[in-house]
mmCIF file with all atom_site columns, C-alpha atoms in Angstrom:
data_model
loop_
_atom_site.group_PDB
_atom_site.id
_atom_site.type_symbol
_atom_site.label_atom_id
_atom_site.label_alt_id
_atom_site.label_comp_id
_atom_site.label_asym_id
_atom_site.label_entity_id
_atom_site.label_seq_id
_atom_site.pdbx_PDB_ins_code
_atom_site.Cartn_x
_atom_site.Cartn_y
_atom_site.Cartn_z
_atom_site.occupancy
_atom_site.B_iso_or_equiv
_atom_site.pdbx_formal_charge
_atom_site.auth_seq_id
_atom_site.auth_comp_id
_atom_site.auth_asym_id
_atom_site.auth_atom_id
_atom_site.pdbx_PDB_model_num
ATOM 1   C CA . MET A 1 1   ? 177.639 3.244   -10.015 1.00 0.00 ? 1   MET A CA 1
ATOM 2   C CA . ASP A 1 2   ? 174.674 1.561   -9.295  1.00 0.00 ? 2   ASP A CA 1
ATOM 3   C CA . VAL A 1 3   ? 175.734 -1.209  -7.495  1.00 0.00 ? 3   VAL A CA 1
ATOM 4   C CA . PHE A 1 4   ? 172.313 -2.826  -6.119  1.00 0.00 ? 4   PHE A CA 1
ATOM 5   C CA . GLY A 1 5   ? 170.339 -1.231  -9.015  1.00 0.00 ? 5   GLY A CA 1
ATOM 6   C CA . GLU A 1 6   ? 169.027 2.307   -10.016 1.00 0.00 ? 6   GLU A CA 1
ATOM 7   C CA . THR A 1 7   ? 168.985 4.583   -7.223  1.00 0.00 ? 7   THR A CA 1
ATOM 8   C CA . ARG A 1 8   ? 166.194 7.038   -6.472  1.00 0.00 ? 8   ARG A CA 1
ATOM 9   C CA . CYS A 1 9   ? 168.090 8.733   -3.922  1.00 0.00 ? 9   CYS A CA 1
ATOM 10  C CA . TRP A 1 10  ? 170.159 8.114   -0.870  1.00 0.00 ? 10  TRP A CA 1
ATOM 11  C CA . MET A 1 11  ? 171.333 9.784   2.624   1.00 0.00 ? 11  MET A CA 1
ATOM 12  C CA . TYR A 1 12  ? 173.641 9.072   5.403   1.00 0.00 ? 12  TYR A CA 1
ATOM 13  C CA . SER A 1 13  ? 174.784 10.457  8.564   1.00 0.00 ? 13  SER A CA 1
ATOM 14  C CA . ILE A 1 14  ? 178.829 9.872   10.085  1.00 0.00 ? 14  ILE A CA 1
ATOM 15  C CA . GLU A 1 15  ? 179.537 8.799   13.352  1.00 0.00 ? 15  GLU A CA 1
ATOM 16  C CA . TRP A 1 16  ? 182.051 8.607   15.397  1.00 0.00 ? 16  TRP A CA 1
ATOM 17  C CA . GLN A 1 17  ? 182.844 5.497   17.904  1.00 0.00 ? 17  GLN A CA 1
ATOM 18  C CA . LYS A 1 18  ? 184.084 5.326   21.569  1.00 0.00 ? 18  LYS A CA 1
ATOM 19  C CA . ARG A 1 19  ? 187.709 4.953   20.123  1.00 0.00 ? 19  ARG A CA 1
ATOM 20  C CA . GLY A 1 20  ? 186.983 8.077   17.858  1.00 0.00 ? 20  GLY A CA 1
ATOM 21  C CA . LEU A 1 21  ? 186.961 6.222   14.654  1.00 0.00 ? 21  LEU A CA 1
ATOM 22  C CA . PRO A 1 22  ? 184.180 7.413   12.122  1.00 0.00 ? 22  PRO A CA 1
ATOM 23  C CA . HIS A 1 23  ? 181.608 5.080   10.457  1.00 0.00 ? 23  HIS A CA 1
ATOM 24  C CA . SER A 1 24  ? 178.642 5.911   8.074   1.00 0.00 ? 24  SER A CA 1
ATOM 25  C CA . HIS A 1 25  ? 175.096 4.694   8.133   1.00 0.00 ? 25  HIS A CA 1
ATOM 26  C CA . LYS A 1 26  ? 174.189 4.902   4.390   1.00 0.00 ? 26  LYS A CA 1
ATOM 27  C CA . LEU A 1 27  ? 170.072 4.614   3.463   1.00 0.00 ? 27  LEU A CA 1
ATOM 28  C CA . ILE A 1 28  ? 169.909 3.867   -0.389  1.00 0.00 ? 28  ILE A CA 1
ATOM 29  C CA . TRP A 1 29  ? 166.237 4.016   -2.259  1.00 0.00 ? 29  TRP A CA 1
ATOM 30  C CA . LEU A 1 30  ? 166.279 2.039   -5.150  1.00 0.00 ? 30  LEU A CA 1
ATOM 31  C CA . LYS A 1 31  ? 163.511 2.425   -8.495  1.00 0.00 ? 31  LYS A CA 1
ATOM 32  C CA . GLU A 1 32  ? 162.887 -1.305  -8.234  1.00 0.00 ? 32  GLU A CA 1
ATOM 33  C CA . LYS A 1 33  ? 162.308 -3.438  -5.013  1.00 0.00 ? 33  LYS A CA 1
ATOM 34  C CA . LEU A 1 34  ? 164.854 -6.165  -5.463  1.00 0.00 ? 34  LEU A CA 1
ATOM 35  C CA . HIS A 1 35  ? 163.250 -10.062 -5.549  1.00 0.00 ? 35  HIS A CA 1
ATOM 36  C CA . SER A 1 36  ? 165.356 -12.844 -3.557  1.00 0.00 ? 36  SER A CA 1
ATOM 37  C CA . ALA A 1 37  ? 166.940 -14.035 -6.650  1.00 0.00 ? 37  ALA A CA 1
ATOM 38  C CA . GLN A 1 38  ? 168.399 -10.475 -7.095  1.00 0.00 ? 38  GLN A CA 1
ATOM 39  C CA . ILE A 1 39  ? 169.437 -9.825  -3.485  1.00 0.00 ? 39  ILE A CA 1
ATOM 40  C CA . ASP A 1 40  ? 171.736 -12.935 -3.435  1.00 0.00 ? 40  ASP A CA 1
ATOM 41  C CA . ASP A 1 41  ? 173.305 -11.394 -6.593  1.00 0.00 ? 41  ASP A CA 1
ATOM 42  C CA . VAL A 1 42  ? 174.211 -8.136  -4.331  1.00 0.00 ? 42  VAL A CA 1
ATOM 43  C CA . ILE A 1 43  ? 174.020 -9.275  -1.036  1.00 0.00 ? 43  ILE A CA 1
ATOM 44  C CA . SER A 1 44  ? 175.729 -12.475 0.640   1.00 0.00 ? 44  SER A CA 1
ATOM 45  C CA . ALA A 1 45  ? 175.739 -13.951 4.126   1.00 0.00 ? 45  ALA A CA 1
ATOM 46  C CA . ASP A 1 46  ? 177.762 -16.948 2.874   1.00 0.00 ? 46  ASP A CA 1
ATOM 47  C CA . PHE A 1 47  ? 181.344 -17.648 3.708   1.00 0.00 ? 47  PHE A CA 1
ATOM 48  C CA . PRO A 1 48  ? 182.982 -17.389 -0.162  1.00 0.00 ? 48  PRO A CA 1
ATOM 49  C CA . ASN A 1 49  ? 184.658 -20.298 -1.528  1.00 0.00 ? 49  ASN A CA 1
ATOM 50  C CA . PRO A 1 50  ? 188.254 -19.709 -0.969  1.00 0.00 ? 50  PRO A CA 1
ATOM 51  C CA . GLU A 1 51  ? 189.401 -21.952 -4.210  1.00 0.00 ? 51  GLU A CA 1
ATOM 52  C CA . ALA A 1 52  ? 187.048 -19.577 -6.067  1.00 0.00 ? 52  ALA A CA 1
ATOM 53  C CA . ASP A 1 53  ? 188.144 -16.266 -4.613  1.00 0.00 ? 53  ASP A CA 1
ATOM 54  C CA . THR A 1 54  ? 190.702 -16.057 -2.455  1.00 0.00 ? 54  THR A CA 1
ATOM 55  C CA . GLU A 1 55  ? 190.730 -11.953 -1.663  1.00 0.00 ? 55  GLU A CA 1
ATOM 56  C CA . LEU A 1 56  ? 187.040 -12.267 -0.850  1.00 0.00 ? 56  LEU A CA 1
ATOM 57  C CA . SER A 1 57  ? 187.580 -15.481 1.264   1.00 0.00 ? 57  SER A CA 1
ATOM 58  C CA . ASP A 1 58  ? 190.318 -13.778 3.618   1.00 0.00 ? 58  ASP A CA 1
ATOM 59  C CA . ILE A 1 59  ? 187.955 -10.259 3.755   1.00 0.00 ? 59  ILE A CA 1
ATOM 60  C CA . VAL A 1 60  ? 185.085 -12.279 5.150   1.00 0.00 ? 60  VAL A CA 1
ATOM 61  C CA . LYS A 1 61  ? 186.973 -14.626 7.677   1.00 0.00 ? 61  LYS A CA 1
ATOM 62  C CA . THR A 1 62  ? 188.774 -11.314 9.141   1.00 0.00 ? 62  THR A CA 1
ATOM 63  C CA . SER A 1 63  ? 185.810 -8.322  8.902   1.00 0.00 ? 63  SER A CA 1
ATOM 64  C CA . MET A 1 64  ? 182.493 -10.145 8.415   1.00 0.00 ? 64  MET A CA 1
ATOM 65  C CA . ILE A 1 65  ? 182.115 -12.351 11.107  1.00 0.00 ? 65  ILE A CA 1
ATOM 66  C CA . HIS A 1 66  ? 179.795 -11.702 14.187  1.00 0.00 ? 66  HIS A CA 1
ATOM 67  C CA . GLY A 1 67  ? 181.392 -12.048 17.249  1.00 0.00 ? 67  GLY A CA 1
ATOM 68  C CA . PRO A 1 68  ? 181.773 -15.002 18.101  1.00 0.00 ? 68  PRO A CA 1
ATOM 69  C CA . CYS A 1 69  ? 179.373 -14.704 21.145  1.00 0.00 ? 69  CYS A CA 1
ATOM 70  C CA . GLY A 1 70  ? 177.440 -17.221 22.992  1.00 0.00 ? 70  GLY A CA 1
ATOM 71  C CA . ASN A 1 71  ? 178.983 -20.808 23.837  1.00 0.00 ? 71  ASN A CA 1
ATOM 72  C CA . PHE A 1 72  ? 182.293 -18.997 22.536  1.00 0.00 ? 72  PHE A CA 1
ATOM 73  C CA . SER A 1 73  ? 182.476 -16.061 24.790  1.00 0.00 ? 73  SER A CA 1
ATOM 74  C CA . MET A 1 74  ? 179.250 -15.250 26.758  1.00 0.00 ? 74  MET A CA 1
ATOM 75  C CA . ASN A 1 75  ? 181.119 -12.097 28.016  1.00 0.00 ? 75  ASN A CA 1
ATOM 76  C CA . SER A 1 76  ? 180.692 -10.384 24.362  1.00 0.00 ? 76  SER A CA 1
ATOM 77  C CA . PRO A 1 77  ? 179.315 -6.803  24.487  1.00 0.00 ? 77  PRO A CA 1
ATOM 78  C CA . CYS A 1 78  ? 176.034 -8.084  22.477  1.00 0.00 ? 78  CYS A CA 1
ATOM 79  C CA . MET A 1 79  ? 175.475 -10.111 25.392  1.00 0.00 ? 79  MET A CA 1
ATOM 80  C CA . LYS A 1 80  ? 172.170 -9.500  27.086  1.00 0.00 ? 80  LYS A CA 1
ATOM 81  C CA . ASP A 1 81  ? 170.409 -11.581 29.557  1.00 0.00 ? 81  ASP A CA 1
ATOM 82  C CA . GLY A 1 82  ? 172.451 -14.573 27.972  1.00 0.00 ? 82  GLY A CA 1
ATOM 83  C CA . ARG A 1 83  ? 171.314 -14.349 24.095  1.00 0.00 ? 83  ARG A CA 1
ATOM 84  C CA . CYS A 1 84  ? 173.085 -11.912 21.563  1.00 0.00 ? 84  CYS A CA 1
ATOM 85  C CA . SER A 1 85  ? 171.116 -8.787  21.090  1.00 0.00 ? 85  SER A CA 1
ATOM 86  C CA . LYS A 1 86  ? 172.237 -8.933  17.357  1.00 0.00 ? 86  LYS A CA 1
ATOM 87  C CA . LYS A 1 87  ? 170.164 -12.747 16.830  1.00 0.00 ? 87  LYS A CA 1
ATOM 88  C CA . TYR A 1 88  ? 173.057 -14.466 16.247  1.00 0.00 ? 88  TYR A CA 1
ATOM 89  C CA . PRO A 1 89  ? 174.004 -17.172 15.172  1.00 0.00 ? 89  PRO A CA 1
ATOM 90  C CA . ARG A 1 90  ? 171.279 -17.230 12.182  1.00 0.00 ? 90  ARG A CA 1
ATOM 91  C CA . GLN A 1 91  ? 169.369 -19.691 10.844  1.00 0.00 ? 91  GLN A CA 1
ATOM 92  C CA . LEU A 1 92  ? 170.972 -21.950 7.927   1.00 0.00 ? 92  LEU A CA 1
ATOM 93  C CA . ILE A 1 93  ? 168.731 -21.869 5.286   1.00 0.00 ? 93  ILE A CA 1
ATOM 94  C CA . LYS A 1 94  ? 169.046 -22.609 1.610   1.00 0.00 ? 94  LYS A CA 1
ATOM 95  C CA . GLU A 1 95  ? 167.632 -19.758 -0.322  1.00 0.00 ? 95  GLU A CA 1
ATOM 96  C CA . THR A 1 96  ? 166.721 -16.062 0.468   1.00 0.00 ? 96  THR A CA 1
ATOM 97  C CA . GLN A 1 97  ? 163.341 -15.511 1.936   1.00 0.00 ? 97  GLN A CA 1
ATOM 98  C CA . THR A 1 98  ? 161.663 -12.083 1.848   1.00 0.00 ? 98  THR A CA 1
ATOM 99  C CA . GLY A 1 99  ? 159.832 -11.594 5.121   1.00 0.00 ? 99  GLY A CA 1
ATOM 100 C CA . ASP A 1 100 ? 156.699 -9.727  5.860   1.00 0.00 ? 100 ASP A CA 1
ATOM 101 C CA . ASP A 1 101 ? 159.038 -7.541  8.626   1.00 0.00 ? 101 ASP A CA 1
ATOM 102 C CA . GLY A 1 102 ? 160.554 -5.821  5.510   1.00 0.00 ? 102 GLY A CA 1
ATOM 103 C CA . TYR A 1 103 ? 163.689 -7.435  6.270   1.00 0.00 ? 103 TYR A CA 1
ATOM 104 C CA . PRO A 1 104 ? 164.748 -10.879 4.183   1.00 0.00 ? 104 PRO A CA 1
ATOM 105 C CA . LYS A 1 105 ? 166.394 -13.891 5.676   1.00 0.00 ? 105 LYS A CA 1
ATOM 106 C CA . TYR A 1 106 ? 169.721 -14.202 4.183   1.00 0.00 ? 106 TYR A CA 1
ATOM 107 C CA . ARG A 1 107 ? 170.991 -17.682 1.923   1.00 0.00 ? 107 ARG A CA 1
ATOM 108 C CA . ARG A 1 108 ? 173.334 -18.782 4.641   1.00 0.00 ? 108 ARG A CA 1
ATOM 109 C CA . ARG A 1 109 ? 174.022 -22.486 3.129   1.00 0.00 ? 109 ARG A CA 1
ATOM 110 C CA . SER A 1 110 ? 175.242 -25.275 5.457   1.00 0.00 ? 110 SER A CA 1
ATOM 111 C CA . PRO A 1 111 ? 177.962 -27.629 4.269   1.00 0.00 ? 111 PRO A CA 1
ATOM 112 C CA . GLU A 1 112 ? 175.388 -30.063 3.285   1.00 0.00 ? 112 GLU A CA 1
ATOM 113 C CA . ASP A 1 113 ? 173.672 -27.273 0.818   1.00 0.00 ? 113 ASP A CA 1
ATOM 114 C CA . GLY A 1 114 ? 176.334 -26.059 -0.816  1.00 0.00 ? 114 GLY A CA 1
ATOM 115 C CA . GLY A 1 115 ? 177.685 -23.647 2.151   1.00 0.00 ? 115 GLY A CA 1
ATOM 116 C CA . CYS A 1 116 ? 181.805 -23.300 3.007   1.00 0.00 ? 116 CYS A CA 1
ATOM 117 C CA . ARG A 1 117 ? 182.844 -23.078 6.465   1.00 0.00 ? 117 ARG A CA 1
ATOM 118 C CA . ALA A 1 118 ? 186.063 -21.174 7.432   1.00 0.00 ? 118 ALA A CA 1
ATOM 119 C CA . LYS A 1 119 ? 188.804 -21.382 10.405  1.00 0.00 ? 119 LYS A CA 1
ATOM 120 C CA . ILE A 1 120 ? 189.028 -18.338 12.222  1.00 0.00 ? 120 ILE A CA 1
ATOM 121 C CA . SER A 1 121 ? 191.399 -16.938 14.854  1.00 0.00 ? 121 SER A CA 1
ATOM 122 C CA . PHE A 1 122 ? 189.764 -16.462 18.067  1.00 0.00 ? 122 PHE A CA 1
ATOM 123 C CA . ARG A 1 123 ? 191.326 -15.210 21.392  1.00 0.00 ? 123 ARG A CA 1
ATOM 124 C CA . GLY A 1 124 ? 194.417 -17.465 20.533  1.00 0.00 ? 124 GLY A CA 1
ATOM 125 C CA . LYS A 1 125 ? 192.531 -20.222 18.905  1.00 0.00 ? 125 LYS A CA 1
ATOM 126 C CA . GLU A 1 126 ? 191.954 -21.383 15.780  1.00 0.00 ? 126 GLU A CA 1
ATOM 127 C CA . ILE A 1 127 ? 187.865 -22.242 15.558  1.00 0.00 ? 127 ILE A CA 1
ATOM 128 C CA . GLU A 1 128 ? 185.462 -23.546 12.779  1.00 0.00 ? 128 GLU A CA 1
ATOM 129 C CA . MET A 1 129 ? 182.714 -21.259 11.826  1.00 0.00 ? 129 MET A CA 1
ATOM 130 C CA . ASP A 1 130 ? 180.004 -21.745 9.559   1.00 0.00 ? 130 ASP A CA 1
ATOM 131 C CA . ASN A 1 131 ? 177.606 -18.911 7.695   1.00 0.00 ? 131 ASN A CA 1
ATOM 132 C CA . LYS A 1 132 ? 175.250 -19.041 10.972  1.00 0.00 ? 132 LYS A CA 1
ATOM 133 C CA . TRP A 1 133 ? 178.064 -15.856 12.286  1.00 0.00 ? 133 TRP A CA 1
ATOM 134 C CA . VAL A 1 134 ? 178.533 -14.099 8.525   1.00 0.00 ? 134 VAL A CA 1
ATOM 135 C CA . VAL A 1 135 ? 177.209 -10.855 8.472   1.00 0.00 ? 135 VAL A CA 1
ATOM 136 C CA . PRO A 1 136 ? 175.382 -9.805  5.404   1.00 0.00 ? 136 PRO A CA 1
ATOM 137 C CA . TYR A 1 137 ? 177.850 -7.982  2.884   1.00 0.00 ? 137 TYR A CA 1
ATOM 138 C CA . SER A 1 138 ? 178.232 -6.983  -0.506  1.00 0.00 ? 138 SER A CA 1
ATOM 139 C CA . PRO A 1 139 ? 180.629 -8.818  -2.238  1.00 0.00 ? 139 PRO A CA 1
ATOM 140 C CA . LEU A 1 140 ? 181.857 -5.933  -4.313  1.00 0.00 ? 140 LEU A CA 1
ATOM 141 C CA . LEU A 1 141 ? 181.856 -3.426  -1.933  1.00 0.00 ? 141 LEU A CA 1
ATOM 142 C CA . SER A 1 142 ? 183.856 -5.833  0.270   1.00 0.00 ? 142 SER A CA 1
ATOM 143 C CA . LYS A 1 143 ? 186.533 -5.959  -2.217  1.00 0.00 ? 143 LYS A CA 1
ATOM 144 C CA . MET A 1 144 ? 186.816 -2.461  -2.974  1.00 0.00 ? 144 MET A CA 1
ATOM 145 C CA . SER A 1 145 ? 187.214 -1.771  0.552   1.00 0.00 ? 145 SER A CA 1
ATOM 146 C CA . HIS A 1 146 ? 189.457 -4.699  2.513   1.00 0.00 ? 146 HIS A CA 1
ATOM 147 C CA . GLY A 1 147 ? 187.139 -3.888  5.674   1.00 0.00 ? 147 GLY A CA 1
ATOM 148 C CA . HIS A 1 148 ? 183.836 -4.137  7.459   1.00 0.00 ? 148 HIS A CA 1
ATOM 149 C CA . ILE A 1 149 ? 180.779 -3.133  5.353   1.00 0.00 ? 149 ILE A CA 1
ATOM 150 C CA . ASN A 1 150 ? 177.725 -4.637  6.981   1.00 0.00 ? 150 ASN A CA 1
ATOM 151 C CA . VAL A 1 151 ? 174.610 -4.661  4.048   1.00 0.00 ? 151 VAL A CA 1
ATOM 152 C CA . GLU A 1 152 ? 171.021 -5.212  4.583   1.00 0.00 ? 152 GLU A CA 1
ATOM 153 C CA . TYR A 1 153 ? 168.248 -5.031  2.282   1.00 0.00 ? 153 TYR A CA 1
ATOM 154 C CA . CYS A 1 154 ? 164.977 -3.656  3.553   1.00 0.00 ? 154 CYS A CA 1
ATOM 155 C CA . LYS A 1 155 ? 162.053 -3.461  1.446   1.00 0.00 ? 155 LYS A CA 1
ATOM 156 C CA . SER A 1 156 ? 159.979 -1.516  3.705   1.00 0.00 ? 156 SER A CA 1
ATOM 157 C CA . GLU A 1 157 ? 158.806 1.789   4.311   1.00 0.00 ? 157 GLU A CA 1
ATOM 158 C CA . ARG A 1 158 ? 159.018 1.944   7.702   1.00 0.00 ? 158 ARG A CA 1
ATOM 159 C CA . ILE A 1 159 ? 162.589 2.233   8.596   1.00 0.00 ? 159 ILE A CA 1
#
């Protein structure tokens, strides 16, 4: 199944986390590079509309939110010198932009541009999040796994 386009080759490694759970890192080389609009077809960094897809909305709310860190929790493991080492919260933008470094800035729409907000449970409280906190994901793979699968596009040949 070519989820992202026709595959040239792929590789993966499996690592075990401190708690003993395995996870994998996969690299997939595509025959053709994706353009911004094509990236949006297979990778999202937006909350899905819960009325259009309740299942995916629930998966993203429970599995694809970074942290939250920063003002929500300065003691999060990602916080280094008062900043998130994973660069969250991210910038809200209307359309995916491909950068010179090989990594895109994913579309993360503000509510004014059609983006959704979601309420999540954090430390016993319900907080409202916007797309600044969504980890990029493949809607198809997320629905298949019902868990956390961070999907990133890299057009650079330097990894």
